[in-house]
């Protein structure tokens, strides 16, 4: 037996072959324990698993009680969120005297003493009151507004100011700004307005602008000095959903400890978090399309997909909330435990990424959409209907004037937060219309003007200027003032505390040196929460107090002339052999031959494009007969045609669209070779949107330099702005005006890596080409002006030294943001300046020392005038959309520099010609323009423009789109 066993092969796992040869015996199973015992064990196990947890939870052990309380706490916390989900934004009652306090006020830095402002002319947020008023401010609130002389403050001690009829308005409300998030000076390290991470993509509702804000931005104080007391700070517009915005008061360090704390500059500082207003920034059109390369339909799909997901989560939230309420009412500890511990599938109370989007669907977040074009606005209105959210405002919206009824038909009272004249800088902005405000208002669409504050061109300090411009283009006076006060406040649902000067409102108001809609209107004092933010001594030194004293009436907008009369007059005026009579000329700024009129009502006779008589109606009678065409003006003015140093007129139609540009010189080293210098005359076009704006501003000639983003600037050309010429028949009045270079940060290149090397290269070009018969040689010997663009004072100092070392050059400085710091040296070196920054801003590091202007500093024109610098004025920017405002800018500068109106006209006409050597062009007969209204104030209209060279009528009642 033993031998047999040892000889048998042991099976491998799973091998059954041996079983077939030697089957195992079958034996009955005999349990080692009785069945009754096994059954008892099974019963105990079942009882343990079924009832032991309940026993544990029902026990009074400290751990069990604590765990039970934890579950109840989580249930209550979830239900509290459910309550918040379904709580609509706070609806505040009508504000009345004594009905509220200012939650921002504190005893340490808040208004300490009662302020009594008497004898004020008040625009209260709705209209200008007929009678003078007295206003009392106390503890950050407007305590009373009464008819002047009817009451005095109850307080025994108060500060009293007699305004002698000066205007007061509510603090201005800017519903679109980026300051604090993108602080001045603009630096890459502080560019925090657009979240462009690969992880987040174009949908970022979860980000918040408060997390980017810097409570030390110098722009905030500058903005406040323009009367802007409240601003909506928005994320940028590269994302379809850009993130949550926040409203601030523009008063830094306003908390109890005077520290740079973001929370303390928020409008709703002191308001419970769950009662605060919320705002979301969205964007459609070019910006998100350009960054993420989606089409409009792709962007729309991404948006709809996101909102549908948000809606799904909202439904889950609601289901959870209903279930949670039922669980609470049941009161069963085990059911509560099971519900709370059941996992994320059922506990959808906390979707942080989608929280803001869900809140939009619940009506708790105001939606503000960056949207320019009609198709984009239509699409977003459809989306809002699909998902059931309300649009507070379309921002920018430069095409809105084309679809006012569509906007109104949405039924949501959508505000159009737009620009008054900024446009053309991209395709979306190409339909910008100066009369848009008037058109929208006529259709009952609310219009607000906003800054889009980032750089100098959109400096929020000058928000009121936009309202004034809109008024100049026929928006009624009260609506123009409402557009920067009560309309944006109402749109943002903060009109219970700002946007009006009424009892119970925040003590945010502005005292102006003139009517707020006049040229150069400047704040004398800005109250924020009852605190005066301007130093009276600084204001006095800035010249603000004297600049507008005599200008307390609203600008006069000329009566609209019918299209039929215009057509009849212009048909006759444009005939080469016509004789025209213009009566009602009140002022002339032409020249010595036609000086300022001494007659209160002079007559101008124009025959074949030449002035035949300019005198009294009686004196001019012999030059007229029954066949002459007469137009009677009420407040006629005659000026020389303006000469604009343009941004890119004739070379750029839409700056970001390559097919609409002549092209840019670039930064290649070969561009500096004399044979490769670019001449604008070879690429210029003589039509476009900018030309239309030029004509309505009285511009008859323009200087345009080649487009350049580097050191080499090419040779500029002189062109006529009438649109009646080609390059074959006099459209170019001077082929080569000046040779241009750029010095500064933007001119750096691989071959010119420093500003030092730029100056060195300029010196080398002048030295190496002296005596040569090329364009550089002409610049070196002074036969063509050498125009160098520079802003920083140290760069300008280097150019002054260049002039000293190469004294035969006719050096002209362009730009000049910080020229006031070297004004004496410019004057003594006989270097003229074309000031392209008449209202500069310290928006970049090289311009950090530029003057912010009254009421915080003197106007740059004041410093230049006092130093004796020969200067003219031009307007810079992304496009030539502001070119029509040349006379307005000149008038503004003149008011602060103490210049006469005639000298103001010269800043944008003959002074430009003198500086660039153009005085002899056009012969003895110069271009002249006839206006209805004073063109140095808002609202004047060009009636007629005559070209001096051939006497052709270049423009007649011109319009811009």
mmCIF file with all atom_site columns, C-alpha atoms in Angstrom, residues 326-486:
data_model
loop_
_atom_site.group_PDB
_atom_site.id
_atom_site.type_symbol
_atom_site.label_atom_id
_atom_site.label_alt_id
_atom_site.label_comp_id
_atom_site.label_asym_id
_atom_site.label_entity_id
_atom_site.label_seq_id
_atom_site.pdbx_PDB_ins_code
_atom_site.Cartn_x
_atom_site.Cartn_y
_atom_site.Cartn_z
_atom_site.occupancy
_atom_site.B_iso_or_equiv
_atom_site.pdbx_formal_charge
_atom_site.auth_seq_id
_atom_site.auth_comp_id
_atom_site.auth_asym_id
_atom_site.auth_atom_id
_atom_site.pdbx_PDB_model_num
ATOM 1   C CA . UNK A 1 326 ? -39.396 66.611  3.538   1.00 0.00 ? 326 UNK A CA 1
ATOM 2   C CA . UNK A 1 327 ? -36.635 64.835  5.470   1.00 0.00 ? 327 UNK A CA 1
ATOM 3   C CA . UNK A 1 328 ? -36.573 67.605  8.046   1.00 0.00 ? 328 UNK A CA 1
ATOM 4   C CA . UNK A 1 329 ? -40.339 67.470  8.490   1.00 0.00 ? 329 UNK A CA 1
ATOM 5   C CA . UNK A 1 330 ? -40.209 63.674  8.908   1.00 0.00 ? 330 UNK A CA 1
ATOM 6   C CA . UNK A 1 331 ? -37.734 64.058  11.774  1.00 0.00 ? 331 UNK A CA 1
ATOM 7   C CA . UNK A 1 332 ? -36.348 60.529  11.522  1.00 0.00 ? 332 UNK A CA 1
ATOM 8   C CA . UNK A 1 333 ? -32.695 60.344  12.567  1.00 0.00 ? 333 UNK A CA 1
ATOM 9   C CA . UNK A 1 334 ? -31.951 57.308  10.408  1.00 0.00 ? 334 UNK A CA 1
ATOM 10  C CA . UNK A 1 335 ? -33.609 58.845  7.344   1.00 0.00 ? 335 UNK A CA 1
ATOM 11  C CA . UNK A 1 336 ? -31.634 62.046  7.914   1.00 0.00 ? 336 UNK A CA 1
ATOM 12  C CA . UNK A 1 337 ? -28.408 60.062  8.164   1.00 0.00 ? 337 UNK A CA 1
ATOM 13  C CA . UNK A 1 338 ? -29.138 58.125  5.015   1.00 0.00 ? 338 UNK A CA 1
ATOM 14  C CA . UNK A 1 339 ? -30.015 61.327  3.079   1.00 0.00 ? 339 UNK A CA 1
ATOM 15  C CA . UNK A 1 340 ? -26.946 63.283  4.175   1.00 0.00 ? 340 UNK A CA 1
ATOM 16  C CA . UNK A 1 341 ? -24.519 60.418  3.567   1.00 0.00 ? 341 UNK A CA 1
ATOM 17  C CA . UNK A 1 342 ? -26.027 59.329  0.256   1.00 0.00 ? 342 UNK A CA 1
ATOM 18  C CA . UNK A 1 343 ? -23.310 61.122  -1.732  1.00 0.00 ? 343 UNK A CA 1
ATOM 19  C CA . UNK A 1 344 ? -23.043 63.906  -4.319  1.00 0.00 ? 344 UNK A CA 1
ATOM 20  C CA . UNK A 1 345 ? -25.668 62.467  -6.655  1.00 0.00 ? 345 UNK A CA 1
ATOM 21  C CA . UNK A 1 346 ? -28.467 63.772  -4.463  1.00 0.00 ? 346 UNK A CA 1
ATOM 22  C CA . UNK A 1 347 ? -26.758 66.559  -2.497  1.00 0.00 ? 347 UNK A CA 1
ATOM 23  C CA . UNK A 1 348 ? -26.397 69.068  -5.330  1.00 0.00 ? 348 UNK A CA 1
ATOM 24  C CA . UNK A 1 349 ? -26.268 72.104  -3.047  1.00 0.00 ? 349 UNK A CA 1
ATOM 25  C CA . UNK A 1 350 ? -22.736 73.200  -3.796  1.00 0.00 ? 350 UNK A CA 1
ATOM 26  C CA . UNK A 1 351 ? -21.730 73.581  -7.447  1.00 0.00 ? 351 UNK A CA 1
ATOM 27  C CA . UNK A 1 352 ? -19.187 76.355  -7.033  1.00 0.00 ? 352 UNK A CA 1
ATOM 28  C CA . UNK A 1 353 ? -18.160 76.495  -10.669 1.00 0.00 ? 353 UNK A CA 1
ATOM 29  C CA . UNK A 1 354 ? -21.759 76.952  -11.789 1.00 0.00 ? 354 UNK A CA 1
ATOM 30  C CA . UNK A 1 355 ? -23.045 78.920  -8.812  1.00 0.00 ? 355 UNK A CA 1
ATOM 31  C CA . UNK A 1 356 ? -23.013 82.274  -10.621 1.00 0.00 ? 356 UNK A CA 1
ATOM 32  C CA . UNK A 1 357 ? -24.629 80.864  -13.755 1.00 0.00 ? 357 UNK A CA 1
ATOM 33  C CA . UNK A 1 358 ? -27.381 79.218  -11.717 1.00 0.00 ? 358 UNK A CA 1
ATOM 34  C CA . UNK A 1 359 ? -27.904 82.508  -9.883  1.00 0.00 ? 359 UNK A CA 1
ATOM 35  C CA . UNK A 1 360 ? -28.338 84.203  -13.274 1.00 0.00 ? 360 UNK A CA 1
ATOM 36  C CA . UNK A 1 361 ? -31.142 81.756  -14.069 1.00 0.00 ? 361 UNK A CA 1
ATOM 37  C CA . UNK A 1 362 ? -32.724 82.534  -10.711 1.00 0.00 ? 362 UNK A CA 1
ATOM 38  C CA . UNK A 1 363 ? -32.718 86.279  -11.464 1.00 0.00 ? 363 UNK A CA 1
ATOM 39  C CA . UNK A 1 364 ? -30.166 87.093  -8.771  1.00 0.00 ? 364 UNK A CA 1
ATOM 40  C CA . UNK A 1 365 ? -27.389 88.382  -11.041 1.00 0.00 ? 365 UNK A CA 1
ATOM 41  C CA . UNK A 1 366 ? -27.646 91.344  -13.423 1.00 0.00 ? 366 UNK A CA 1
ATOM 42  C CA . UNK A 1 367 ? -26.331 90.435  -16.879 1.00 0.00 ? 367 UNK A CA 1
ATOM 43  C CA . UNK A 1 368 ? -24.210 93.025  -18.687 1.00 0.00 ? 368 UNK A CA 1
ATOM 44  C CA . UNK A 1 369 ? -23.147 92.027  -22.188 1.00 0.00 ? 369 UNK A CA 1
ATOM 45  C CA . UNK A 1 370 ? -20.314 93.386  -24.330 1.00 0.00 ? 370 UNK A CA 1
ATOM 46  C CA . UNK A 1 371 ? -22.121 93.338  -27.674 1.00 0.00 ? 371 UNK A CA 1
ATOM 47  C CA . UNK A 1 372 ? -21.686 95.649  -30.677 1.00 0.00 ? 372 UNK A CA 1
ATOM 48  C CA . UNK A 1 373 ? -23.554 94.377  -33.702 1.00 0.00 ? 373 UNK A CA 1
ATOM 49  C CA . UNK A 1 374 ? -27.213 93.829  -34.427 1.00 0.00 ? 374 UNK A CA 1
ATOM 50  C CA . UNK A 1 375 ? -26.911 90.077  -35.041 1.00 0.00 ? 375 UNK A CA 1
ATOM 51  C CA . UNK A 1 376 ? -25.093 89.591  -31.739 1.00 0.00 ? 376 UNK A CA 1
ATOM 52  C CA . UNK A 1 377 ? -27.663 91.538  -29.759 1.00 0.00 ? 377 UNK A CA 1
ATOM 53  C CA . UNK A 1 378 ? -30.452 89.598  -31.435 1.00 0.00 ? 378 UNK A CA 1
ATOM 54  C CA . UNK A 1 379 ? -28.737 86.310  -30.614 1.00 0.00 ? 379 UNK A CA 1
ATOM 55  C CA . UNK A 1 380 ? -28.268 87.207  -26.952 1.00 0.00 ? 380 UNK A CA 1
ATOM 56  C CA . UNK A 1 381 ? -31.890 88.305  -26.650 1.00 0.00 ? 381 UNK A CA 1
ATOM 57  C CA . UNK A 1 382 ? -32.912 84.887  -28.026 1.00 0.00 ? 382 UNK A CA 1
ATOM 58  C CA . UNK A 1 383 ? -30.609 83.177  -25.549 1.00 0.00 ? 383 UNK A CA 1
ATOM 59  C CA . UNK A 1 384 ? -32.068 85.190  -22.694 1.00 0.00 ? 384 UNK A CA 1
ATOM 60  C CA . UNK A 1 385 ? -35.562 84.064  -23.660 1.00 0.00 ? 385 UNK A CA 1
ATOM 61  C CA . UNK A 1 386 ? -34.474 80.431  -24.006 1.00 0.00 ? 386 UNK A CA 1
ATOM 62  C CA . UNK A 1 387 ? -32.955 80.327  -20.546 1.00 0.00 ? 387 UNK A CA 1
ATOM 63  C CA . UNK A 1 388 ? -35.138 82.885  -18.825 1.00 0.00 ? 388 UNK A CA 1
ATOM 64  C CA . UNK A 1 389 ? -32.642 85.504  -17.674 1.00 0.00 ? 389 UNK A CA 1
ATOM 65  C CA . UNK A 1 390 ? -32.849 89.280  -17.957 1.00 0.00 ? 390 UNK A CA 1
ATOM 66  C CA . UNK A 1 391 ? -30.273 91.434  -19.742 1.00 0.00 ? 391 UNK A CA 1
ATOM 67  C CA . UNK A 1 392 ? -29.573 94.619  -17.796 1.00 0.00 ? 392 UNK A CA 1
ATOM 68  C CA . UNK A 1 393 ? -27.530 96.303  -20.510 1.00 0.00 ? 393 UNK A CA 1
ATOM 69  C CA . UNK A 1 394 ? -25.770 95.876  -23.802 1.00 0.00 ? 394 UNK A CA 1
ATOM 70  C CA . UNK A 1 395 ? -22.349 97.509  -23.526 1.00 0.00 ? 395 UNK A CA 1
ATOM 71  C CA . UNK A 1 396 ? -20.642 99.346  -26.402 1.00 0.00 ? 396 UNK A CA 1
ATOM 72  C CA . UNK A 1 397 ? -23.585 98.435  -28.673 1.00 0.00 ? 397 UNK A CA 1
ATOM 73  C CA . UNK A 1 398 ? -22.516 100.823 -31.429 1.00 0.00 ? 398 UNK A CA 1
ATOM 74  C CA . UNK A 1 399 ? -25.036 99.299  -33.846 1.00 0.00 ? 399 UNK A CA 1
ATOM 75  C CA . UNK A 1 400 ? -27.963 99.531  -31.430 1.00 0.00 ? 400 UNK A CA 1
ATOM 76  C CA . UNK A 1 401 ? -29.257 102.665 -33.150 1.00 0.00 ? 401 UNK A CA 1
ATOM 77  C CA . UNK A 1 402 ? -30.104 100.461 -36.149 1.00 0.00 ? 402 UNK A CA 1
ATOM 78  C CA . UNK A 1 403 ? -32.447 98.167  -34.162 1.00 0.00 ? 403 UNK A CA 1
ATOM 79  C CA . UNK A 1 404 ? -34.055 100.210 -31.355 1.00 0.00 ? 404 UNK A CA 1
ATOM 80  C CA . UNK A 1 405 ? -37.452 98.569  -31.763 1.00 0.00 ? 405 UNK A CA 1
ATOM 81  C CA . UNK A 1 406 ? -35.948 95.074  -31.587 1.00 0.00 ? 406 UNK A CA 1
ATOM 82  C CA . UNK A 1 407 ? -34.250 96.019  -28.330 1.00 0.00 ? 407 UNK A CA 1
ATOM 83  C CA . UNK A 1 408 ? -37.406 97.591  -26.963 1.00 0.00 ? 408 UNK A CA 1
ATOM 84  C CA . UNK A 1 409 ? -39.502 94.585  -28.024 1.00 0.00 ? 409 UNK A CA 1
ATOM 85  C CA . UNK A 1 410 ? -37.473 92.342  -25.719 1.00 0.00 ? 410 UNK A CA 1
ATOM 86  C CA . UNK A 1 411 ? -39.636 93.756  -22.941 1.00 0.00 ? 411 UNK A CA 1
ATOM 87  C CA . UNK A 1 412 ? -36.753 93.934  -20.498 1.00 0.00 ? 412 UNK A CA 1
ATOM 88  C CA . UNK A 1 413 ? -36.026 97.680  -20.664 1.00 0.00 ? 413 UNK A CA 1
ATOM 89  C CA . UNK A 1 414 ? -32.455 96.945  -21.748 1.00 0.00 ? 414 UNK A CA 1
ATOM 90  C CA . UNK A 1 415 ? -30.065 99.870  -21.271 1.00 0.00 ? 415 UNK A CA 1
ATOM 91  C CA . UNK A 1 416 ? -27.614 100.711 -24.040 1.00 0.00 ? 416 UNK A CA 1
ATOM 92  C CA . UNK A 1 417 ? -24.313 101.587 -22.341 1.00 0.00 ? 417 UNK A CA 1
ATOM 93  C CA . UNK A 1 418 ? -22.327 103.087 -25.171 1.00 0.00 ? 418 UNK A CA 1
ATOM 94  C CA . UNK A 1 419 ? -19.765 105.602 -26.434 1.00 0.00 ? 419 UNK A CA 1
ATOM 95  C CA . UNK A 1 420 ? -20.716 109.011 -27.787 1.00 0.00 ? 420 UNK A CA 1
ATOM 96  C CA . UNK A 1 421 ? -18.059 109.203 -30.519 1.00 0.00 ? 421 UNK A CA 1
ATOM 97  C CA . UNK A 1 422 ? -15.493 106.403 -30.078 1.00 0.00 ? 422 UNK A CA 1
ATOM 98  C CA . UNK A 1 423 ? -15.588 104.121 -33.106 1.00 0.00 ? 423 UNK A CA 1
ATOM 99  C CA . UNK A 1 424 ? -14.075 102.665 -36.292 1.00 0.00 ? 424 UNK A CA 1
ATOM 100 C CA . UNK A 1 425 ? -11.336 100.771 -34.406 1.00 0.00 ? 425 UNK A CA 1
ATOM 101 C CA . UNK A 1 426 ? -12.693 97.389  -35.510 1.00 0.00 ? 426 UNK A CA 1
ATOM 102 C CA . UNK A 1 427 ? -15.421 96.061  -37.760 1.00 0.00 ? 427 UNK A CA 1
ATOM 103 C CA . UNK A 1 428 ? -17.891 95.942  -34.874 1.00 0.00 ? 428 UNK A CA 1
ATOM 104 C CA . UNK A 1 429 ? -17.302 99.651  -34.299 1.00 0.00 ? 429 UNK A CA 1
ATOM 105 C CA . UNK A 1 430 ? -17.510 100.683 -37.937 1.00 0.00 ? 430 UNK A CA 1
ATOM 106 C CA . UNK A 1 431 ? -21.162 101.754 -37.795 1.00 0.00 ? 431 UNK A CA 1
ATOM 107 C CA . UNK A 1 432 ? -20.635 104.151 -34.879 1.00 0.00 ? 432 UNK A CA 1
ATOM 108 C CA . UNK A 1 433 ? -23.085 107.034 -35.219 1.00 0.00 ? 433 UNK A CA 1
ATOM 109 C CA . UNK A 1 434 ? -22.751 110.408 -33.502 1.00 0.00 ? 434 UNK A CA 1
ATOM 110 C CA . UNK A 1 435 ? -26.550 110.708 -33.438 1.00 0.00 ? 435 UNK A CA 1
ATOM 111 C CA . UNK A 1 436 ? -27.081 107.244 -31.909 1.00 0.00 ? 436 UNK A CA 1
ATOM 112 C CA . UNK A 1 437 ? -28.121 108.655 -28.528 1.00 0.00 ? 437 UNK A CA 1
ATOM 113 C CA . UNK A 1 438 ? -30.783 110.833 -30.087 1.00 0.00 ? 438 UNK A CA 1
ATOM 114 C CA . UNK A 1 439 ? -32.131 107.947 -32.179 1.00 0.00 ? 439 UNK A CA 1
ATOM 115 C CA . UNK A 1 440 ? -32.284 105.487 -29.293 1.00 0.00 ? 440 UNK A CA 1
ATOM 116 C CA . UNK A 1 441 ? -33.895 108.022 -26.957 1.00 0.00 ? 441 UNK A CA 1
ATOM 117 C CA . UNK A 1 442 ? -36.505 108.858 -29.576 1.00 0.00 ? 442 UNK A CA 1
ATOM 118 C CA . UNK A 1 443 ? -37.512 105.181 -29.536 1.00 0.00 ? 443 UNK A CA 1
ATOM 119 C CA . UNK A 1 444 ? -37.645 105.069 -25.742 1.00 0.00 ? 444 UNK A CA 1
ATOM 120 C CA . UNK A 1 445 ? -34.496 102.999 -25.232 1.00 0.00 ? 445 UNK A CA 1
ATOM 121 C CA . UNK A 1 446 ? -32.507 104.009 -22.107 1.00 0.00 ? 446 UNK A CA 1
ATOM 122 C CA . UNK A 1 447 ? -29.067 105.376 -23.009 1.00 0.00 ? 447 UNK A CA 1
ATOM 123 C CA . UNK A 1 448 ? -26.090 105.525 -20.665 1.00 0.00 ? 448 UNK A CA 1
ATOM 124 C CA . UNK A 1 449 ? -22.598 106.678 -21.577 1.00 0.00 ? 449 UNK A CA 1
ATOM 125 C CA . UNK A 1 450 ? -19.656 104.834 -20.088 1.00 0.00 ? 450 UNK A CA 1
ATOM 126 C CA . UNK A 1 451 ? -15.896 105.023 -20.226 1.00 0.00 ? 451 UNK A CA 1
ATOM 127 C CA . UNK A 1 452 ? -14.524 101.491 -20.750 1.00 0.00 ? 452 UNK A CA 1
ATOM 128 C CA . UNK A 1 453 ? -11.597 102.943 -18.823 1.00 0.00 ? 453 UNK A CA 1
ATOM 129 C CA . UNK A 1 454 ? -8.245  101.328 -19.603 1.00 0.00 ? 454 UNK A CA 1
ATOM 130 C CA . UNK A 1 455 ? -5.934  103.860 -21.230 1.00 0.00 ? 455 UNK A CA 1
ATOM 131 C CA . UNK A 1 456 ? -5.809  107.598 -21.958 1.00 0.00 ? 456 UNK A CA 1
ATOM 132 C CA . UNK A 1 457 ? -8.289  107.461 -24.821 1.00 0.00 ? 457 UNK A CA 1
ATOM 133 C CA . UNK A 1 458 ? -10.960 105.966 -22.548 1.00 0.00 ? 458 UNK A CA 1
ATOM 134 C CA . UNK A 1 459 ? -9.999  107.837 -19.371 1.00 0.00 ? 459 UNK A CA 1
ATOM 135 C CA . UNK A 1 460 ? -13.063 107.665 -17.120 1.00 0.00 ? 460 UNK A CA 1
ATOM 136 C CA . UNK A 1 461 ? -12.247 111.106 -15.749 1.00 0.00 ? 461 UNK A CA 1
ATOM 137 C CA . UNK A 1 462 ? -13.882 112.520 -18.873 1.00 0.00 ? 462 UNK A CA 1
ATOM 138 C CA . UNK A 1 463 ? -17.141 110.575 -18.699 1.00 0.00 ? 463 UNK A CA 1
ATOM 139 C CA . UNK A 1 464 ? -19.118 113.824 -18.666 1.00 0.00 ? 464 UNK A CA 1
ATOM 140 C CA . UNK A 1 465 ? -17.487 114.785 -21.971 1.00 0.00 ? 465 UNK A CA 1
ATOM 141 C CA . UNK A 1 466 ? -19.361 111.903 -23.581 1.00 0.00 ? 466 UNK A CA 1
ATOM 142 C CA . UNK A 1 467 ? -22.693 113.210 -22.357 1.00 0.00 ? 467 UNK A CA 1
ATOM 143 C CA . UNK A 1 468 ? -21.770 116.671 -23.637 1.00 0.00 ? 468 UNK A CA 1
ATOM 144 C CA . UNK A 1 469 ? -20.857 115.238 -27.036 1.00 0.00 ? 469 UNK A CA 1
ATOM 145 C CA . UNK A 1 470 ? -24.169 113.369 -27.205 1.00 0.00 ? 470 UNK A CA 1
ATOM 146 C CA . UNK A 1 471 ? -25.976 116.601 -26.373 1.00 0.00 ? 471 UNK A CA 1
ATOM 147 C CA . UNK A 1 472 ? -24.054 118.338 -29.157 1.00 0.00 ? 472 UNK A CA 1
ATOM 148 C CA . UNK A 1 473 ? -25.554 115.776 -31.516 1.00 0.00 ? 473 UNK A CA 1
ATOM 149 C CA . UNK A 1 474 ? -29.125 116.428 -30.454 1.00 0.00 ? 474 UNK A CA 1
ATOM 150 C CA . UNK A 1 475 ? -29.683 114.307 -27.344 1.00 0.00 ? 475 UNK A CA 1
ATOM 151 C CA . UNK A 1 476 ? -31.850 116.581 -25.149 1.00 0.00 ? 476 UNK A CA 1
ATOM 152 C CA . UNK A 1 477 ? -30.150 118.298 -22.216 1.00 0.00 ? 477 UNK A CA 1
ATOM 153 C CA . UNK A 1 478 ? -31.960 116.403 -19.453 1.00 0.00 ? 478 UNK A CA 1
ATOM 154 C CA . UNK A 1 479 ? -31.405 113.011 -21.123 1.00 0.00 ? 479 UNK A CA 1
ATOM 155 C CA . UNK A 1 480 ? -27.731 113.812 -21.657 1.00 0.00 ? 480 UNK A CA 1
ATOM 156 C CA . UNK A 1 481 ? -27.265 114.506 -17.948 1.00 0.00 ? 481 UNK A CA 1
ATOM 157 C CA . UNK A 1 482 ? -29.358 111.490 -16.979 1.00 0.00 ? 482 UNK A CA 1
ATOM 158 C CA . UNK A 1 483 ? -27.149 109.301 -19.194 1.00 0.00 ? 483 UNK A CA 1
ATOM 159 C CA . UNK A 1 484 ? -24.275 109.554 -16.704 1.00 0.00 ? 484 UNK A CA 1
ATOM 160 C CA . UNK A 1 485 ? -26.288 109.736 -13.479 1.00 0.00 ? 485 UNK A CA 1
ATOM 161 C CA . UNK A 1 486 ? -29.747 108.266 -12.980 1.00 0.00 ? 486 UNK A CA 1
#
